[in-house]
Coordinates of C-alpha atoms in Angstrom, one line a residue:
M1 CA -43.2 28.3 17.7
F2 CA -45.4 25.2 17.4
K3 CA -43.1 24.0 14.5
K4 CA -40.0 24.4 16.7
L5 CA -41.7 22.5 19.6
L6 CA -42.7 19.7 17.2
L7 CA -39.2 19.4 15.9
A8 CA -37.8 19.3 19.4
A9 CA -40.3 16.7 20.5
T10 CA -39.5 14.6 17.4
A11 CA -35.8 14.8 18.2
S12 CA -36.4 13.8 21.8
L13 CA -38.5 10.9 20.8
A14 CA -35.8 9.8 18.4
L15 CA -33.3 9.8 21.2
A16 CA -35.6 7.9 23.4
L17 CA -36.2 5.1 20.9
P18 CA -33.5 2.5 19.8
A19 CA -31.7 5.2 17.9
L20 CA -29.6 2.8 15.9
A21 CA -32.5 0.9 14.4
D22 CA -32.5 0.7 10.6
T23 CA -29.2 2.4 10.2
T24 CA -26.9 1.2 7.4
L25 CA -23.3 2.1 7.1
K26 CA -21.5 1.7 3.8
L27 CA -17.9 0.4 3.9
T28 CA -15.8 0.1 0.8
E29 CA -12.8 -2.2 0.8
V30 CA -10.3 -1.6 -2.1
I31 CA -7.2 -3.8 -1.4
T32 CA -9.0 -7.1 -1.6
S33 CA -8.4 -10.8 -1.2
P34 CA -10.7 -13.6 0.0
E35 CA -8.8 -13.8 3.3
R36 CA -8.9 -10.1 3.9
T37 CA -12.6 -9.8 3.1
Q38 CA -13.5 -12.7 5.3
T39 CA -11.5 -11.1 8.2
L40 CA -13.2 -7.8 7.6
K41 CA -16.6 -9.5 7.7
E42 CA -15.7 -11.1 11.0
I43 CA -14.7 -7.7 12.6
V44 CA -17.8 -6.0 11.2
K45 CA -20.0 -8.8 12.6
K46 CA -18.7 -8.1 16.1
F47 CA -19.3 -4.4 15.5
E48 CA -22.9 -5.1 14.4
D49 CA -23.5 -7.3 17.5
A50 CA -22.3 -4.5 19.7
N51 CA -24.5 -2.0 18.0
P52 CA -28.0 -3.6 17.6
G53 CA -29.9 -2.2 14.6
V54 CA -26.8 -1.2 12.7
K55 CA -25.9 -3.0 9.5
V56 CA -22.7 -2.5 7.6
E57 CA -22.9 -2.9 3.8
I58 CA -19.5 -4.0 2.5
T59 CA -18.4 -3.3 -1.1
S60 CA -15.2 -5.0 -2.1
L61 CA -13.4 -3.6 -5.2
P62 CA -10.7 -5.6 -7.0
W63 CA -7.4 -3.8 -6.4
G64 CA -6.4 -3.8 -10.1
Q65 CA -9.4 -1.6 -11.0
A66 CA -10.1 -0.1 -7.6
F67 CA -8.9 3.5 -8.4
E68 CA -11.1 3.9 -11.5
K69 CA -14.1 2.0 -10.0
F70 CA -14.0 4.0 -6.8
A71 CA -13.6 7.3 -8.6
T72 CA -16.7 6.4 -10.7
M73 CA -18.7 5.7 -7.6
V74 CA -17.7 9.0 -6.0
S75 CA -18.5 10.9 -9.2
A76 CA -22.0 9.3 -9.2
G77 CA -22.6 10.3 -5.6
D78 CA -22.3 6.8 -4.3
T79 CA -19.9 7.5 -1.5
P80 CA -19.4 5.2 1.5
D81 CA -19.3 6.2 5.2
V82 CA -16.0 4.5 5.7
V83 CA -13.4 3.6 3.0
E84 CA -10.1 1.7 3.0
M85 CA -7.8 4.5 2.0
P86 CA -4.5 3.7 0.2
D87 CA -1.7 6.2 0.9
R88 CA -1.6 7.4 -2.7
W89 CA -5.3 8.3 -2.7
Q90 CA -5.3 10.2 0.5
S91 CA -4.2 13.5 -0.8
L92 CA -6.5 13.4 -3.8
Y93 CA -9.7 13.0 -1.7
A94 CA -8.5 15.0 1.3
N95 CA -7.5 18.0 -0.7
N96 CA -10.9 18.0 -2.5
G97 CA -12.7 18.2 0.8
M98 CA -14.2 14.8 0.7
L99 CA -12.6 13.3 3.8
E100 CA -13.7 14.0 7.4
N101 CA -11.1 15.5 9.8
L102 CA -10.6 12.8 12.4
E103 CA -8.7 15.0 14.9
P104 CA -11.7 15.6 17.2
Y105 CA -12.3 11.8 17.4
L106 CA -8.6 11.0 18.0
A107 CA -8.5 13.6 20.8
K108 CA -11.1 11.6 22.7
W109 CA -10.2 8.1 21.7
E110 CA -8.7 6.0 24.4
H111 CA -6.2 4.2 22.1
T112 CA -4.7 7.3 20.4
K113 CA -1.8 7.4 22.9
E114 CA -1.0 3.8 22.1
L115 CA -0.3 4.4 18.4
N116 CA 3.3 4.6 17.2
D117 CA 4.6 7.9 15.9
R118 CA 4.7 6.7 12.3
A119 CA 0.9 5.9 12.4
L120 CA 0.0 9.4 13.5
E121 CA 2.5 11.0 11.1
M122 CA 1.1 9.2 8.1
G123 CA -2.5 9.7 9.2
R124 CA -1.7 13.5 9.2
Y125 CA 0.2 13.4 5.9
V126 CA -2.1 15.9 4.2
N127 CA -2.0 19.4 5.8
N128 CA -0.9 17.9 9.1
T129 CA -4.5 16.9 9.7
A130 CA -5.7 13.3 10.4
Y131 CA -7.9 12.6 7.4
A132 CA -7.0 8.9 7.8
L133 CA -6.2 6.4 10.5
P134 CA -3.6 3.9 9.2
Y135 CA -4.0 0.3 10.0
G136 CA -0.5 -0.9 9.1
F137 CA 2.6 -0.3 7.1
Y138 CA 4.0 -2.1 4.0
L139 CA 7.8 -2.2 3.6
R140 CA 9.5 -4.0 0.7
A141 CA 12.0 -6.8 1.3
M142 CA 13.4 -9.6 -0.9
F143 CA 11.8 -13.1 -0.8
Y144 CA 14.1 -15.7 -2.2
N145 CA 13.7 -19.4 -3.0
K146 CA 16.5 -21.2 -1.2
K147 CA 16.0 -24.5 -3.2
L148 CA 16.2 -22.7 -6.6
F149 CA 19.2 -20.7 -5.4
K150 CA 21.1 -23.9 -4.4
E151 CA 20.2 -25.6 -7.7
A152 CA 21.4 -22.6 -9.7
G153 CA 24.6 -22.2 -7.7
V154 CA 23.6 -18.9 -6.0
D155 CA 25.2 -18.5 -2.6
G156 CA 22.7 -16.7 -0.5
P157 CA 20.5 -13.7 -1.1
P158 CA 21.9 -10.9 -3.2
K159 CA 23.3 -8.0 -1.2
T160 CA 24.0 -5.7 -4.2
M161 CA 22.2 -4.8 -7.4
D162 CA 24.9 -6.6 -9.4
E163 CA 24.4 -9.7 -7.4
F164 CA 20.6 -9.4 -7.9
V165 CA 21.0 -9.4 -11.7
E166 CA 23.6 -12.2 -11.6
A167 CA 21.3 -14.4 -9.4
A168 CA 18.4 -13.7 -11.8
K169 CA 20.5 -14.8 -14.7
K170 CA 21.7 -18.0 -13.0
V171 CA 18.3 -19.2 -12.0
S172 CA 16.8 -18.3 -15.4
A173 CA 19.3 -20.8 -16.9
L174 CA 17.3 -23.6 -15.2
P175 CA 14.7 -25.2 -17.4
G176 CA 11.3 -23.5 -17.0
K177 CA 12.6 -21.2 -14.2
F178 CA 13.0 -17.5 -13.9
G179 CA 15.0 -15.3 -11.6
Y180 CA 12.6 -12.5 -10.8
C181 CA 8.8 -12.2 -10.3
L182 CA 8.3 -8.9 -12.2
R183 CA 5.2 -6.9 -11.5
G184 CA 4.5 -5.4 -14.9
G185 CA 0.8 -4.9 -14.3
P186 CA -1.3 -2.9 -11.7
G187 CA 0.5 -1.8 -8.6
G188 CA 4.0 -2.3 -10.1
L189 CA 5.3 1.3 -9.6
N190 CA 7.0 0.5 -6.3
G191 CA 9.5 -1.8 -8.0
W192 CA 10.5 0.8 -10.6
M193 CA 10.9 3.5 -8.0
M194 CA 13.0 1.3 -5.8
M195 CA 15.3 0.3 -8.6
G196 CA 15.6 3.9 -9.7
A197 CA 16.5 5.2 -6.3
N198 CA 18.9 2.3 -5.7
M199 CA 20.9 3.0 -8.9
A200 CA 20.8 6.7 -8.3
G201 CA 21.9 6.3 -4.7
D202 CA 19.3 8.9 -3.6
G203 CA 15.5 8.7 -2.9
T204 CA 14.9 12.3 -3.6
F205 CA 12.1 12.7 -6.1
F206 CA 12.4 16.4 -6.8
K207 CA 15.0 19.2 -7.0
P208 CA 14.4 22.5 -5.0
D209 CA 12.7 24.1 -8.0
G210 CA 10.3 21.3 -8.3
T211 CA 12.0 19.5 -11.3
S212 CA 11.6 15.8 -11.1
T213 CA 14.7 13.6 -10.8
M214 CA 13.1 10.8 -12.8
A215 CA 15.1 11.7 -16.0
D216 CA 18.4 11.8 -14.2
P217 CA 21.0 9.2 -15.2
G218 CA 20.8 7.1 -12.0
W219 CA 17.1 6.8 -12.2
I220 CA 17.3 5.8 -15.9
K221 CA 19.8 3.1 -14.9
G222 CA 17.3 1.7 -12.5
V223 CA 14.5 1.6 -15.1
T224 CA 17.0 -0.1 -17.5
V225 CA 17.7 -2.8 -14.9
L226 CA 14.1 -4.0 -15.0
V227 CA 13.7 -3.6 -18.7
D228 CA 16.8 -5.6 -19.4
L229 CA 15.7 -8.3 -16.9
Y230 CA 12.5 -8.8 -18.8
K231 CA 14.1 -8.6 -22.3
N232 CA 16.8 -11.1 -21.3
G233 CA 14.2 -13.6 -20.2
Y234 CA 15.1 -13.4 -16.5
A235 CA 11.3 -12.8 -15.7
P236 CA 8.4 -14.7 -17.2
K237 CA 7.1 -13.4 -20.5
D238 CA 3.5 -12.9 -19.2
S239 CA 4.8 -11.0 -16.1
V240 CA 4.3 -7.9 -18.2
N241 CA 0.7 -8.1 -17.0
W242 CA 1.2 -9.5 -13.5
G243 CA -0.3 -7.9 -10.5
F244 CA 0.0 -8.9 -6.8
N245 CA -1.7 -12.3 -7.0
E246 CA 0.3 -13.3 -10.0
I247 CA 3.7 -12.4 -8.6
V248 CA 3.0 -14.1 -5.3
T249 CA 1.8 -17.2 -7.1
G250 CA 4.8 -17.1 -9.3
F251 CA 7.0 -17.2 -6.2
Y252 CA 5.3 -19.9 -4.1
S253 CA 4.8 -22.1 -7.2
G254 CA 8.6 -22.1 -7.8
T255 CA 8.3 -20.4 -11.2
C256 CA 10.6 -17.5 -10.2
A257 CA 13.1 -17.3 -7.4
M258 CA 13.0 -13.7 -6.2
L259 CA 10.1 -11.5 -5.2
D260 CA 10.2 -8.0 -3.7
Q261 CA 7.2 -7.6 -1.6
D262 CA 5.6 -6.4 1.6
P263 CA 4.8 -8.6 4.6
D264 CA 1.3 -9.2 3.2
A265 CA 2.8 -11.6 0.7
L266 CA 4.1 -13.7 3.5
I267 CA 0.7 -15.0 4.4
A268 CA 0.2 -16.8 1.1
V269 CA 3.8 -17.8 0.8
A270 CA 3.9 -19.3 4.3
D271 CA 0.7 -21.2 3.5
K272 CA 2.0 -22.7 0.2
M273 CA 5.7 -23.3 0.8
N274 CA 7.8 -25.3 3.3
K275 CA 9.3 -22.8 5.7
D276 CA 12.8 -24.2 5.0
D277 CA 12.5 -23.6 1.2
Y278 CA 12.4 -19.8 1.3
D279 CA 13.5 -16.8 3.4
I280 CA 13.3 -13.0 3.3
A281 CA 16.3 -10.6 3.2
P282 CA 16.8 -6.9 3.0
M283 CA 16.6 -5.4 -0.5
P284 CA 19.9 -5.3 -2.4
K285 CA 22.0 -2.1 -2.2
G286 CA 22.9 0.0 -5.2
P287 CA 26.3 1.3 -6.2
A288 CA 26.3 3.9 -3.4
G289 CA 25.9 1.2 -0.8
K290 CA 22.3 2.2 -0.1
T291 CA 18.9 0.8 -0.7
F292 CA 15.5 2.4 -0.8
P293 CA 12.7 -0.1 -0.2
T294 CA 9.3 1.6 -0.5
I295 CA 7.3 2.0 2.6
G296 CA 3.6 2.5 2.2
Y297 CA 0.5 2.3 4.4
A298 CA -3.2 2.0 4.1
S299 CA -5.9 3.5 6.4
W300 CA -9.5 3.8 7.2
S301 CA -11.1 7.2 6.3
M302 CA -14.5 8.7 6.8
F303 CA -16.3 10.5 4.0
A304 CA -17.2 14.1 5.0
N305 CA -20.7 13.7 3.7
S306 CA -21.5 10.7 5.9
E307 CA -24.9 11.2 7.6
N308 CA -23.8 8.9 10.5
K309 CA -20.5 10.3 11.5
E310 CA -20.5 9.2 15.1
L311 CA -21.3 5.6 14.0
A312 CA -18.8 5.8 11.2
W313 CA -16.1 6.7 13.7
K314 CA -17.3 3.8 16.0
L315 CA -16.8 1.5 13.0
I316 CA -13.3 2.9 12.3
A317 CA -12.5 2.5 16.0
A318 CA -13.6 -1.1 15.9
L319 CA -11.5 -1.8 12.8
D320 CA -8.4 0.0 14.2
G321 CA -8.8 -0.8 17.9
P322 CA -6.2 -3.2 19.3
E323 CA -8.4 -6.3 18.9
G324 CA -9.7 -5.6 15.4
N325 CA -6.4 -4.2 14.1
I326 CA -4.2 -7.0 15.2
A327 CA -6.7 -9.6 13.8
W328 CA -6.7 -7.6 10.5
N329 CA -2.9 -7.3 10.3
K330 CA -2.4 -11.0 10.9
K331 CA -4.4 -11.5 7.6
T332 CA -2.9 -8.5 5.7
G333 CA 0.6 -9.0 7.0
A334 CA 1.1 -5.3 7.6
L335 CA 3.6 -4.0 10.1
P336 CA 1.9 -2.8 13.3
I337 CA 0.5 0.7 14.2
Y338 CA 0.5 0.0 18.0
K339 CA 3.7 0.4 20.0
S340 CA 3.0 -2.9 21.9
A341 CA 2.1 -5.0 18.8
A342 CA 5.8 -5.4 17.9
N343 CA 6.0 -7.8 20.9
D344 CA 3.2 -9.9 19.6
P345 CA 4.3 -13.5 18.8
F346 CA 3.1 -13.1 15.3
Y347 CA 5.9 -10.6 14.6
A348 CA 8.4 -12.7 16.4
D349 CA 8.4 -15.2 13.5
P350 CA 12.0 -15.3 12.1
K351 CA 10.6 -14.6 8.6
F352 CA 10.0 -11.0 9.7
K353 CA 13.7 -10.5 10.3
G354 CA 14.3 -9.2 6.8
W355 CA 12.0 -6.3 7.4
F356 CA 13.2 -5.5 10.9
A357 CA 16.8 -5.7 9.6
E358 CA 16.0 -3.0 7.0
L359 CA 14.5 -0.8 9.7
G360 CA 17.7 -1.1 11.8
D361 CA 20.2 -0.5 9.0
S362 CA 21.4 3.1 8.5
N363 CA 22.1 2.5 4.8
V364 CA 18.4 1.6 4.3
S365 CA 16.2 4.6 3.7
P366 CA 12.5 3.6 3.4
L367 CA 11.2 5.4 0.3
V368 CA 7.9 7.3 0.9
M369 CA 6.1 8.0 -2.4
P370 CA 5.1 11.6 -3.1
T371 CA 1.5 10.8 -2.4
Y372 CA 0.8 14.4 -1.2
L373 CA 0.5 15.3 -4.9
E374 CA -3.2 15.2 -6.0
E375 CA -2.0 13.9 -9.4
F376 CA 0.0 11.0 -7.9
A377 CA -2.9 8.5 -7.7
F378 CA -3.6 8.8 -11.5
F379 CA 0.1 8.6 -12.2
A380 CA 0.6 5.4 -10.2
D381 CA -2.6 3.6 -11.2
S382 CA -2.8 4.6 -14.9
I383 CA 0.2 6.3 -16.4
A384 CA 2.9 4.2 -14.7
V385 CA 1.2 0.9 -15.7
K386 CA 0.8 1.9 -19.3
T387 CA 4.3 3.3 -19.8
T388 CA 6.2 0.5 -18.0
Q389 CA 4.4 -2.1 -20.1
Q390 CA 5.4 -0.2 -23.2
A391 CA 9.0 -0.1 -22.0
L392 CA 9.0 -3.8 -21.3
L393 CA 7.6 -4.5 -24.7
G394 CA 10.2 -2.3 -26.4
Q395 CA 7.7 0.4 -27.4
L396 CA 9.5 3.0 -25.2
T397 CA 13.1 3.3 -24.3
P398 CA 14.0 3.7 -20.6
E399 CA 15.0 7.3 -21.5
Q400 CA 11.6 8.0 -23.0
L401 CA 9.8 6.5 -20.1
A402 CA 11.8 8.5 -17.6
G403 CA 11.3 11.7 -19.6
Q404 CA 7.5 11.2 -19.6
W405 CA 7.4 10.6 -15.9
A406 CA 9.7 13.6 -15.2
D407 CA 7.4 15.9 -17.3
Y408 CA 4.3 14.8 -15.5
L409 CA 5.7 14.8 -12.0
T410 CA 7.5 18.1 -12.5
K411 CA 4.2 19.8 -13.4
A412 CA 2.5 18.3 -10.4
Q413 CA 5.2 19.3 -8.0
Q414 CA 5.5 22.8 -9.3
K415 CA 1.8 23.2 -9.0
F416 CA 2.0 22.0 -5.4
L417 CA 4.8 24.4 -4.6
A418 CA 2.9 27.3 -6.2
K419 CA -0.1 26.6 -3.9
K420 CA 2.2 26.8 -0.9
K421 CA 3.4 30.3 -1.7

């Protein structure tokens, strides 16, 4: 009895004292850039000022190695309270019981009703449960260099895949210039998936029995388009290793004339280029008259083993509240999660018209990756990088690459379907 009274007294005393003193929250950022990290620090500083005694320890992982580095941290028991959660990691960590269910917090949060439907839908992508709270969406569109196009005799942005290849060829005939900023290194999977779906005229990844469509003729044609662009010299030779920073630099430096990217690339491009020298258009359409730009998202998630869950949620709420979220998205370039944010002057910039045109075109079907598969993160961040580089270097044919992808994804999908029975 005395022990219970002692425990109760200790708990009461703890509540009476500055309860937040000496509390450290761990926050891991995985999609990094100097601008993003600085903005994150600014939002976190406001959170710390509003919660005296709380310190947030930020770990920033380079995106190119983030999947492996974060998995190693988790395996070693070094888990954060809050993590920046890419869409393709969400299923892996949620299905393994590592992420906290945010539904109870969302039910009480004053801003939940202000979120757009897509934000809630994606946050609940795994088992219809909010294991993540998205901070924004990334939709691909085509950046093009108007000066290089004019010099090469290209009349406006390509509207079809044939025009895309022809424009790349014409620009590549200019000394020291290339048509396309190919992302052959980390994070390049989206480009291959878009081209495959465009040429197939269908963004369906699987047949009803779980068999992958990757080895179907249309998807192979899409893979072949990118392989041929590289082999024909329409993309820089070293682009076989390019990641995000390299392709964006390649575009704003004038090395290559076309870049398919999300709005986050607009930040650096707008800073480095004259606004009259470039523009953004919808992705070119395939033979079926349709295009399938990938749409992705990133979120904030809480680890289920956090010892400070209420504080961790307060941090997520600060990051994803209207003030923090809009400040963050202006640095990340992500499309908004709030219904009202679309009216913000930031998104009224004419440069955003390419993305909003895609959203308003019935022949544009945003392609959502099958991130519900636990195996997809490893596929995207390891298998896809290795095999696409092999294909670009002539070590795999497009058919062999497509076959390997189909085998892996078929097993993953059929395993997923078996669990649902």
